[in-house]
Amino acid sequence: MALETRIYQKENNVKIFKLLKQSLADIYSSRFLAKQLAVRDIKAQYRQSYLGIFWAFVGPLTTAFVWIFLNSSGTVKLSDTGIPYPVFAFSGTLLWAIIVESINSPTSSTNAAKGIMSKINFPKEALVISGIYKLLFNSSIKILLLLVFVFFYGIGFNWSLFLFPVIIVGAILFGTTIGLFLTPISMLYKDIGKIVSMGLKLLMYVTPVVYVIPKEGIMKTVMEYNPFTAIILTARDMVFGTSPEFLNYFIVIVLVCLPMFFLALLFYRISIPIIVERMSS
Amino acid sequence: MKEDEDNILVKVEGLSKKFCKDLKTSLWYGVKDLSTNLFGNQKQRQLRPKEFWALKDINFELRRGECLGLIGHNGAGKSTLLKILNGLIKPDEGKVTIKGRVGALIELGAGFNPILTGRENIYNNGAVLGFTRAEIDAKVDAIIDFAEIREFIDMPVQNYSSGMKVRLGFAVAAQMEPDVLIIDEVLAVGDVGFKLKCFNVLEELIKKCAVIIVSHSMPQVTRISTEIILMERGVIVMNESANSAKAIEEYYKLAGKSIKTEFGNGSIEIQEVAINGELKEVVDLEFDKSFKLGLKLRLFKPIEKLSVKVTFYDVEQKPIAQLSSINDNIIIHNINLDDEMSIDVEIEKLFFNVGVYSLHLVVRELNVHNKEVDILSLIRSVKSINVIGNTYYSHSPCLLKGSWKNNLTSD
């Protein structure tokens, strides 16, 4: 019987395709682990709370309410969005929340598994995949609520609505890729996590989350270059059946993110031992 | 020869690992390593400032059916070595080649979530250990029975006692079928009955694979190991086959002396303690030869009768034998109420196993009914003896002498 042989040494395998093959093989072999971890976390999260699923969307809902109130009370004056403002604001904050959650997901999954990572050898890719499972679960709850809003405000049904989940998957891919690149460094320094969460808060204001892109000025230029804009606007267009102006930009983002995601996965894979070494066990 | 080569499941060649003493520097090196890592990390690594070798030039081989016991004091590098063998961290020099499935008994119950039930957590833990769903489905009943917690299996794990948690964790881990098994001091789990069960499982496992075990319990190590490596400050000090007492003797020598502490009510002073006429702190004694203890006391108040007790402690500070004047029905008299007296006692044959033992001495006053009353003097670790001169070593502290008969070769 031929036994599988493992060799541990300082030098890394730099042949990127061989590394990728190993990584994918590990993802495949740990598919049960990834699912089990996601199920475990989701179950535990809801078992210890009465409001349960409510917490999945309470964040974006409050942000939306604040803006709805600011707008309706005339405190701030926003340009016309073309659709009922509550739906506009809520769809924005919801999509934003999904992207932010995706960026944080790899780091938080890895952080939560710190204890076992320094004790047991298992395919670490499972952590990333289980993070994606959790994102898909949480996002689908958010989307259901958004649909309630859409029909409540009489937007009505559009065939493009079927493309909406595809856009969400794109958003999760985009966020997870960024998150994966950040994870190794943010596992070492706590500063990174703080900078990212603060940066994202600021970034929200140069993204058409709760207001539309202004007709002119510097803000218009910044917003149009901002990749987050493309994702949010394209997703929104799918819900409301408007013509997607940023569709091309969105497709470019996804096409860039696909190879980048695998690159990030490899970076993550070879970084883990260095992180484990510096973690308390 | 070829076959022998095939049987080597673990091969460690020139393995070294360095660590950094300072956290901030360590993190910064981490960032640097992250980037050099991307380019294959081919450059030779030297010690950077504030770094030290946690492991240096470790070499050994292990075949199926062999068990390597790693001993050494805290910080000797044992756990670091296990982490490298387990693939958790990378070596800085050298190479580790491992064949087959690696199982680690390092942390029991990894992946448990306290809110979920025992049954759910069997799946979580099993998944982390690399089982598939089908495998766990097939084994779940065996696991529950082994852990003996069928009654509570659908209760959240946070309500389990720590013993129950560990039992469940071990029961899952016991289902592994590894080729190489790494064990780090997890055997001291549960109550006596369960411990026995664990040992049986381990002994079954050990037969089928190559085992590396880290332990501070010498009896345990000698019981299951076929080879012992003593580590100190990241290097192998000694590599012996397990029956040799040498590595263990050396380990105990490195342990350092226990500190002498003394108290009493001030009515006597122990001026001299001699073992076989020697006054040294550690006296070497030949195995199975006589042991003589001579005490010189100075008395500050008239004391008529007293008792003397000497307790022998092993290195783990467990009492293993006692010599007591009361038990020997001896009353030590001081008829003339002198202010100085000497007491001598002899053990004809001291059949302690090789190793270091410390002596605790208690002198008590006896009342008119020959009952022990005040403690006049109590000295912990008053002396140590180092038993030498026997090539046999076993994990029990005493070796008894028997007269053997065999009906086939009877005279």
XYZ file of C-alpha atoms in Angstrom:
692
model
C 0.000 0.000 0.000
C 1.466 3.305 -1.001
C 1.359 5.823 1.784
C 0.958 9.496 1.219
C 4.259 11.216 1.903
C 4.539 14.692 3.341
C 7.711 16.690 3.486
C 8.098 19.684 5.759
C 10.996 22.010 5.093
C 11.777 25.680 4.993
C 11.612 26.154 1.253
C 8.259 26.703 -0.349
C 7.040 25.147 -3.483
C 7.017 28.106 -5.837
C 5.411 26.282 -8.714
C 2.155 28.132 -8.605
C 0.071 25.508 -10.375
C 1.283 22.683 -8.195
C 0.470 24.771 -5.146
C -2.932 25.596 -6.570
C -3.591 21.949 -7.238
C -2.770 21.089 -3.630
C -4.962 23.896 -2.418
C -7.902 22.784 -4.527
C -7.395 19.184 -3.473
C -7.530 20.316 0.141
C -10.697 22.285 -0.503
C -12.249 19.186 -1.976
C -11.116 16.863 0.771
C -12.279 19.259 3.477
C -15.696 19.967 1.993
C -17.393 18.237 4.899
C -15.328 20.151 7.426
C -16.190 23.471 5.776
C -19.875 22.677 5.798
C -19.770 21.361 9.334
C -18.025 24.489 10.612
C -20.577 26.727 8.912
C -23.507 24.707 10.244
C -21.964 24.732 13.703
C -21.555 28.499 13.772
C -24.970 29.251 12.313
C -26.729 26.855 14.677
C -24.876 28.161 17.698
C -25.596 31.735 16.704
C -29.336 31.213 16.500
C -29.692 28.784 19.363
C -28.510 31.324 21.854
C -30.830 34.101 20.779
C -34.563 34.705 20.611
C -34.466 37.353 17.937
C -32.217 35.127 15.839
C -32.400 36.053 12.196
C -33.492 39.583 13.082
C -29.871 40.418 13.933
C -28.759 39.578 10.409
C -30.380 42.728 9.053
C -30.826 44.992 12.038
C -27.570 46.822 11.210
C -28.354 47.875 7.663
C -31.994 48.473 8.675
C -31.034 51.039 11.329
C -28.625 52.835 9.027
C -31.361 52.950 6.404
C -33.901 54.270 8.927
C -31.538 57.034 9.980
C -31.184 58.178 6.394
C -34.862 57.783 5.662
C -35.581 59.980 8.660
C -32.905 62.545 7.741
C -34.352 62.719 4.250
C -38.035 62.811 5.125
C -37.585 65.377 7.892
C -35.679 67.592 5.505
C -32.539 67.611 7.672
C -30.465 66.708 4.644
C -31.491 67.351 1.127
C -30.828 64.459 -1.219
C -31.306 64.501 -4.943
C -34.129 62.409 -6.335
C -33.325 58.715 -6.529
C -35.987 57.786 -9.038
C -37.446 55.108 -6.766
C -39.080 55.310 -3.323
C -36.306 56.486 -1.023
C -36.832 53.853 1.738
C -36.237 51.042 -0.753
C -33.297 52.885 -2.220
C -31.662 53.451 1.158
C -32.351 49.973 2.434
C -31.089 48.255 -0.690
C -27.914 50.339 -0.434
C -27.161 49.656 3.217
C -27.979 45.993 2.759
C -25.631 45.504 -0.152
C -23.006 47.492 1.672
C -23.375 45.238 4.706
C -22.914 42.162 2.533
C -19.681 43.506 1.057
C -18.296 44.556 4.444
C -19.168 41.182 5.917
C -17.386 39.474 3.029
C -14.241 41.519 3.602
C -14.240 40.644 7.285
C -15.175 37.015 6.818
C -11.753 35.378 6.171
C -10.133 37.202 9.081
C -12.925 36.451 11.514
C -13.103 32.784 10.492
C -9.358 32.429 10.904
C -9.378 34.266 14.197
C -12.149 32.083 15.565
C -10.160 28.968 14.678
C -6.943 30.211 16.298
C -7.209 27.693 19.104
C -7.385 24.623 16.916
C -4.983 25.947 14.291
C -2.082 25.825 16.707
C -2.956 22.295 17.802
C -4.390 20.347 14.933
C -3.425 20.140 11.310
C -6.435 20.440 9.058
C -6.903 22.098 5.650
C -7.112 25.797 6.510
C -8.936 26.438 3.246
C -11.953 24.954 4.993
C -12.095 28.092 7.134
C -12.380 30.307 4.079
C -14.987 28.095 2.476
C -17.026 27.869 5.655
C -16.875 31.673 5.795
C -18.330 31.811 2.304
C -21.117 29.408 3.283
C -21.997 31.643 6.195
C -21.964 34.700 3.950
C -24.328 33.030 1.497
C -26.668 32.088 4.320
C -26.695 35.520 5.914
C -27.004 37.251 2.563
C -29.981 35.208 1.494
C -31.844 36.255 4.624
C -31.053 39.875 3.872
C -32.199 39.458 0.287
C -35.514 38.009 1.406
C -36.158 41.086 3.503
C -35.216 43.309 0.605
C -37.778 41.518 -1.563
C -40.420 42.268 1.073
C -39.496 45.948 0.826
C -39.535 45.871 -2.959
C -43.056 44.485 -3.146
C -44.317 46.542 -0.226
C -43.326 49.755 -2.000
C -44.870 48.550 -5.221
C -41.724 48.324 -7.301
C -43.073 45.148 -8.800
C -41.459 42.196 -10.399
C -38.655 42.358 -12.949
C -37.100 39.451 -14.781
C -33.693 40.897 -13.973
C -34.417 40.038 -10.358
C -33.195 36.537 -11.170
C -29.761 37.973 -11.909
C -29.645 39.633 -8.509
C -28.235 36.551 -6.683
C -25.514 36.335 -9.331
C -24.489 39.901 -8.559
C -24.498 39.068 -4.844
C -22.163 36.143 -5.478
C -19.931 38.574 -7.358
C -20.013 40.942 -4.385
C -19.076 38.140 -2.001
C -16.224 37.089 -4.286
C -14.969 40.675 -4.406
C -15.137 41.118 -0.634
C -13.647 37.730 0.218
C -10.722 38.286 -2.139
C -9.852 41.579 -0.461
C -10.343 39.977 2.947
C -8.112 37.028 2.095
C -5.233 39.272 1.111
C -5.599 41.186 4.357
C -5.972 38.189 6.667
C -2.302 37.146 7.103
C -1.218 40.652 8.018
C -4.211 41.414 10.171
C -3.608 38.161 12.062
C -0.210 39.567 12.995
C -1.166 43.159 13.732
C -4.447 44.176 15.310
C -4.042 47.602 13.720
C -5.002 46.280 10.317
C -8.478 45.258 11.420
C -9.095 48.664 12.960
C -7.819 50.521 9.901
C -10.005 48.407 7.631
C -13.179 48.922 9.627
C -12.573 52.655 9.858
C -11.635 52.901 6.196
C -14.814 51.093 5.192
C -16.926 53.502 7.224
C -15.422 56.404 5.320
C -15.605 54.581 2.035
C -19.365 54.258 2.423
C -19.702 58.001 1.884
C -17.938 57.914 -1.482
C -20.154 55.080 -2.625
C -23.769 55.590 -3.697
C -25.171 53.677 -0.747
C -27.713 56.117 0.630
C -27.606 58.762 -2.099
C -27.091 58.811 -5.833
C -23.937 59.868 -7.669
C -23.930 63.652 -7.945
C -24.290 65.132 -11.425
C -20.878 66.834 -11.323
C -17.841 67.580 -9.198
C -15.015 65.658 -7.614
C -17.417 63.341 -5.791
C -18.790 62.204 -9.150
C -15.306 61.243 -10.387
C -14.375 59.445 -7.173
C -17.631 57.540 -7.066
C -17.388 56.466 -10.658
C -13.922 55.015 -10.178
C -14.827 53.355 -6.902
C -15.307 49.620 -7.584
C -17.820 49.384 -4.738
C -20.032 51.716 -6.757
C -20.153 49.320 -9.665
C -21.216 46.441 -7.458
C -23.893 48.325 -5.544
C -25.362 50.056 -8.562
C -25.430 46.939 -10.707
C -27.126 44.971 -7.937
C -29.645 47.740 -7.443
C -30.371 47.952 -11.153
C -31.155 44.247 -11.176
C -33.725 44.700 -8.423
C -35.418 47.725 -9.908
C -35.113 46.684 -13.515
C -33.311 49.863 -14.514
C -30.587 49.717 -17.143
C -27.252 48.779 -15.586
C -24.805 51.547 -16.464
C -21.929 50.003 -14.571
C -22.413 46.474 -15.870
C -19.143 46.503 -17.832
C -17.156 47.761 -14.893
C -18.800 45.095 -12.760
C -17.880 42.334 -15.191
C -14.287 43.557 -15.246
C -14.208 43.463 -11.447
C -15.454 39.893 -11.359
C -13.022 38.809 -14.064
C -10.136 40.357 -12.150
C -11.327 38.943 -8.829
C -11.548 35.368 -10.046
C -7.798 34.792 -10.545
C -7.044 37.122 -7.652
C -9.167 34.989 -5.372
C -7.071 31.925 -6.082
C -3.890 33.936 -5.716
C -5.121 35.174 -2.364
C -5.943 31.622 -1.387
C -2.346 30.571 -2.103
C -0.977 33.530 -0.185
C -3.208 32.517 2.695
C -2.073 28.908 2.452
C 1.638 29.607 2.643
C 1.188 32.288 5.302
C -0.583 30.114 7.832
C 2.533 28.456 9.355
C 4.099 31.864 9.940
C 0.958 33.043 11.693
C 0.565 29.873 13.768
C 4.148 30.281 14.927
C 3.323 33.675 16.364
C 0.048 32.738 17.954
C -0.457 31.730 21.519
C -1.559 28.145 21.687
C 17.232 -3.017 2.982
C 14.583 -1.612 0.685
C 11.864 -2.902 2.916
C 13.483 -1.370 5.944
C 13.594 1.947 4.150
C 9.874 1.610 3.422
C 9.119 1.026 7.047
C 10.560 4.335 8.144
C 7.472 6.432 8.676
C 9.120 9.454 10.219
C 12.481 10.762 9.193
C 13.887 13.940 10.687
C 17.124 15.277 9.257
C 19.059 18.237 10.635
C 15.933 19.945 11.847
C 16.276 23.413 13.343
C 13.775 26.048 14.342
C 14.318 29.518 15.675
C 12.071 31.708 17.713
C 12.158 35.324 18.669
C 12.247 36.488 22.259
C 10.493 39.774 21.658
C 6.879 39.999 20.478
C 7.103 43.211 18.443
C 10.250 42.030 16.678
C 8.701 38.629 16.135
C 5.672 40.184 14.451
C 7.866 42.309 12.247
C 9.916 39.275 11.227
C 6.571 37.637 10.530
C 5.694 40.353 8.021
C 9.118 39.981 6.406
C 8.743 36.204 6.264
C 5.322 36.603 4.670
C 6.891 38.459 1.788
C 10.017 36.292 1.380
C 7.717 33.296 1.532
C 6.162 34.395 -1.735
C 9.441 33.841 -3.506
C 10.065 30.358 -2.229
C 12.174 31.325 0.763
C 15.369 29.768 -0.572
C 17.850 31.970 1.237
C 19.732 30.438 4.085
C 18.414 31.662 7.375
C 20.685 32.928 10.070
C 19.774 34.141 13.492
C 18.483 37.666 13.328
C 18.798 39.938 16.367
C 16.792 38.721 19.374
C 16.328 35.258 17.918
C 17.492 31.958 19.355
C 17.440 28.349 18.278
C 14.428 26.654 19.830
C 15.496 23.456 18.109
C 18.925 22.754 16.715
C 19.978 19.901 14.487
C 17.468 17.248 15.475
C 17.840 13.858 13.789
C 15.934 10.642 14.242
C 14.029 7.937 12.439
C 10.967 6.040 13.465
C 9.504 2.838 12.049
C 6.090 1.308 12.344
C 5.603 -0.284 15.741
C 8.173 1.931 17.395
C 7.382 4.493 20.021
C 9.592 7.458 20.688
C 9.377 9.082 24.103
C 10.419 12.719 24.166
C 11.480 13.882 27.587
C 12.992 17.107 28.790
C 12.169 19.987 31.026
C 9.832 22.833 30.233
C 11.093 24.870 27.332
C 13.381 22.155 26.043
C 11.661 22.293 22.651
C 9.506 19.182 22.799
C 6.247 20.867 21.874
C 7.909 22.855 19.112
C 9.203 19.624 17.659
C 5.721 18.121 17.814
C 4.264 21.159 16.063
C 6.731 20.790 13.222
C 6.080 17.063 12.945
C 2.385 17.813 12.849
C 2.914 20.314 10.030
C 1.649 23.298 11.993
C 4.821 25.327 11.677
C 7.714 25.104 9.280
C 11.299 24.279 10.104
C 14.006 26.863 9.476
C 16.542 24.243 8.511
C 16.475 20.585 7.706
C 13.706 18.346 6.595
C 10.937 16.164 7.958
C 9.550 13.320 5.876
C 6.388 11.668 7.116
C 4.600 8.810 5.434
C 0.947 8.034 5.901
C -1.878 9.557 7.884
C -0.820 11.632 10.837
C -3.000 11.663 13.919
C -2.428 14.006 16.815
C -3.640 13.570 20.347
C -2.691 17.057 21.375
C -5.955 18.774 22.015
C -9.068 16.807 22.807
C -12.399 18.131 21.671
C -11.100 20.622 19.120
C -13.953 22.337 17.330
C -16.459 21.830 20.142
C -19.015 24.553 20.481
C -20.300 24.714 24.058
C -23.841 25.647 23.075
C -24.346 22.634 20.840
C -25.154 19.146 22.047
C -22.689 16.355 22.535
C -23.975 14.577 19.459
C -23.547 17.653 17.256
C -20.094 18.205 18.642
C -19.032 14.678 17.758
C -19.559 15.753 14.162
C -17.696 19.040 14.681
C -14.737 17.404 16.340
C -14.709 14.531 13.880
C -14.714 16.927 10.934
C -11.734 18.807 12.346
C -9.885 15.522 12.786
C -10.497 14.728 9.135
C -13.352 12.233 9.241
C -16.039 12.276 6.593
C -19.723 12.431 7.458
C -20.204 8.790 6.529
C -17.320 7.730 8.759
C -18.761 9.584 11.712
C -22.250 8.262 11.042
C -20.820 4.768 11.227
C -18.841 5.427 14.386
C -21.127 7.692 16.359
C -22.587 4.939 18.510
C -19.192 3.486 19.275
C -18.036 6.962 20.299
C -20.985 7.569 22.587
C -20.562 4.189 24.233
C -16.861 4.625 24.667
C -17.354 8.005 26.328
C -20.093 6.491 28.519
C -22.357 9.513 28.181
C -25.311 8.187 26.236
C -27.677 9.665 28.786
C -26.359 13.195 28.243
C -25.492 13.067 24.583
C -28.254 15.473 23.560
C -27.402 18.010 26.238
C -25.340 21.130 25.453
C -21.675 20.469 26.021
C -21.367 23.531 28.233
C -23.303 21.639 30.898
C -20.856 18.744 30.811
C -18.299 18.326 33.543
C -14.761 18.810 32.361
C -14.193 15.075 32.680
C -17.149 14.326 30.434
C -15.915 16.769 27.807
C -12.490 15.206 27.789
C -13.980 11.738 27.596
C -16.068 12.681 24.597
C -13.013 14.271 22.970
C -10.914 11.197 23.555
C -13.650 8.897 22.321
C -13.722 10.743 18.995
C -9.942 10.872 18.710
C -9.704 7.156 19.520
C -11.464 6.435 16.236
C -8.490 7.674 14.248
C -6.543 5.141 12.260
C -3.243 6.920 11.809
C 0.092 5.643 10.582
C 1.940 8.186 12.664
C 0.535 9.193 16.026
C 1.659 12.265 17.944
C 0.740 12.438 21.625
C 1.303 15.377 23.933
C 0.469 14.727 27.570
C -3.209 14.091 27.158
C -3.278 10.755 28.850
C -4.040 12.131 32.270
C -7.719 12.419 31.491
C -10.841 11.435 33.304
C -11.094 9.196 36.321
C -9.070 6.075 37.011
C -11.379 3.723 35.143
C -11.402 5.858 32.038
C -7.660 6.354 32.156
C -7.254 2.606 32.038
C -9.531 2.449 29.012
C -7.486 5.151 27.302
C -4.321 3.224 27.893
C -5.790 0.124 26.368
C -6.847 2.044 23.283
C -3.449 3.648 23.010
C -1.654 0.377 23.307
C -3.786 -0.987 20.486
C -3.022 2.067 18.373
C 0.670 1.990 19.137
C 1.051 -1.513 17.773
C -0.122 -0.375 14.388
C 1.728 2.890 13.952
C 4.803 4.913 14.729
C 4.282 6.963 17.869
C 5.917 10.064 19.234
C 4.930 10.889 22.782
C 5.832 13.827 25.000
C 5.401 13.305 28.689
C 6.734 14.357 32.027
C 5.699 11.142 33.626
C 8.678 8.813 33.466
C 6.716 5.682 34.363
C 4.363 6.388 31.467
C 7.196 7.046 29.034
C 9.118 3.938 29.975
C 5.989 1.885 29.850
C 5.195 2.537 26.221
C 8.363 3.800 24.556
C 10.877 1.746 22.677
C 13.267 4.657 22.402
C 13.827 7.745 24.500
C 15.175 11.114 23.478
C 16.165 13.581 26.154
C 16.097 17.188 25.023
C 17.538 20.222 26.681
C 17.533 23.743 25.265
C 16.545 22.590 21.819
C 19.147 19.900 21.311
C 19.092 16.153 21.784
C 21.198 15.414 24.833
C 20.704 11.704 24.757
C 19.100 9.149 22.492
C 18.719 5.759 24.106
C 16.647 2.692 23.753
C 13.928 2.816 26.369
C 15.111 0.100 28.684
C 18.260 1.964 29.394
C 18.007 3.965 32.561
C 20.545 6.468 31.331
C 18.272 9.022 29.692
C 15.921 9.020 32.633
C 18.764 9.295 35.110
C 20.052 12.252 33.148
C 16.596 13.806 33.078
C 16.369 13.615 36.827
C 19.820 15.069 37.226
C 18.777 18.058 35.165
C 15.725 18.440 37.354
C 17.748 20.213 39.992
C 17.633 19.697 43.687
C 14.570 20.193 45.786
C 14.970 22.957 48.288
C 15.622 22.081 51.872
C 13.066 23.540 54.258
C 13.056 23.151 57.960
C 10.852 23.908 60.917
C 10.457 22.820 64.493
C 9.523 24.098 67.919
C 13.070 25.062 68.788
C 13.615 22.463 71.437
C 16.074 20.459 69.396
C 18.541 21.071 66.620
C 19.624 18.444 64.111
C 23.321 19.035 63.838
C 24.369 16.343 61.479
C 22.775 13.907 59.049
C 25.102 11.314 57.603
C 24.276 8.700 55.001
C 26.685 5.780 54.962
C 29.022 8.064 56.844
C 28.928 10.749 54.166
C 27.773 14.303 54.783
C 27.315 15.353 51.132
C 24.022 16.811 49.932
C 23.571 14.015 47.385
C 24.984 10.665 48.341
C 25.539 7.956 45.752
C 24.271 4.574 46.844
C 24.812 1.201 45.255
C 21.628 -0.595 44.329
C 20.649 -3.390 46.729
C 23.360 -2.451 49.223
C 22.953 -1.217 52.766
C 21.753 2.219 53.741
C 22.891 3.731 57.033
C 21.561 6.911 58.474
C 23.288 8.671 61.340
C 21.713 11.610 63.154
C 23.310 13.908 65.712
C 20.876 15.960 67.748
C 21.309 18.764 70.232
C 18.567 19.119 72.798
C 17.693 22.405 74.413
C 15.174 20.993 76.864
C 14.953 17.676 78.601
C 13.224 15.211 76.302
C 12.874 11.643 77.376
C 11.474 9.760 74.439
C 11.265 10.455 70.764
C 10.444 8.950 67.396
C 12.163 9.334 64.048
C 10.548 8.994 60.658
C 12.300 9.141 57.284
C 10.197 9.313 54.138
C 11.671 8.764 50.700
C 10.245 10.856 47.867
C 10.813 10.319 44.187
C 11.621 13.162 41.815
C 7.964 13.829 41.215
C 7.599 14.374 44.962
C 5.551 11.286 45.488
C 6.288 9.404 48.698
C 7.445 5.908 47.844
C 8.706 4.428 51.108
C 8.981 5.197 54.775
C 11.203 4.180 57.613
C 9.582 4.712 61.012
C 10.820 3.950 64.497
C 7.247 3.618 65.699
C 6.477 1.042 63.043
C 9.601 -0.867 64.064
C 8.335 -0.781 67.693
C 11.332 1.201 68.799
C 11.176 3.924 71.412
C 14.226 6.099 71.267
C 15.136 6.832 74.881
C 17.215 9.587 76.316
C 17.415 8.242 79.838
C 20.046 10.566 81.211
C 18.386 13.592 79.646
C 21.632 14.499 77.920
C 21.700 17.577 75.763
C 23.290 15.682 72.917
C 22.386 12.379 71.403
C 23.008 10.354 68.299
C 20.671 7.975 66.539
C 21.711 5.386 63.975
C 19.565 3.243 61.764
C 20.357 0.812 58.994
C 18.413 -0.705 56.143
C 20.112 -3.885 55.126
C 19.240 -3.748 51.462
C 17.848 -0.724 49.724
C 16.062 -2.012 46.665
C 15.122 1.285 45.057
C 15.345 1.561 41.335
C 18.096 3.732 39.919
C 17.271 7.396 40.268
C 17.335 10.265 42.687
C 15.247 10.248 45.849
C 14.982 12.903 48.482
C 14.635 12.240 52.191
C 12.219 13.977 54.543
C 13.022 13.697 58.207
C 10.616 14.110 61.114
C 11.563 13.904 64.784
C 8.699 13.900 67.306
C 8.439 13.785 71.042
C 6.622 10.856 72.669
C 4.451 11.246 75.754
C 4.211 8.826 78.641
C 1.907 6.572 76.656
C 4.452 6.465 73.838
C 2.109 8.464 71.617
C 3.624 10.978 69.215
C 2.984 14.546 70.344
C 4.984 17.633 69.389
C 6.972 17.817 66.202
C 10.440 18.698 67.383
C 11.943 19.054 63.975
C 10.778 18.520 60.408
C 13.184 18.874 57.527
C 12.015 18.461 53.967
C 14.648 17.335 51.454
C 17.252 17.001 54.140
C 19.410 14.884 51.822
C 19.135 13.170 48.488
C 20.316 9.752 47.512
C 21.246 8.749 44.014
C 20.833 5.053 43.476
C 23.270 3.724 40.908
C 24.840 0.532 39.773
C 21.932 -1.349 38.251
C 21.516 -1.674 34.520
C 17.885 -2.672 34.701
C 15.303 0.061 34.684
C 11.583 -0.132 35.085
C 8.908 2.420 35.765
C 8.193 1.317 39.327
C 10.264 2.862 42.124
C 11.195 -0.372 43.864
C 12.624 -3.622 42.606
C 11.869 -6.694 44.659
C 14.111 -9.683 44.847
C 12.429 -13.039 44.319
C 13.550 -16.609 44.585
C 12.360 -18.243 41.415
C 11.517 -21.796 40.659
C 10.735 -23.366 37.364
C 9.231 -26.830 37.247
C 10.909 -27.711 33.965
C 14.436 -27.054 35.139
C 13.936 -27.949 38.767
C 16.963 -29.337 40.524
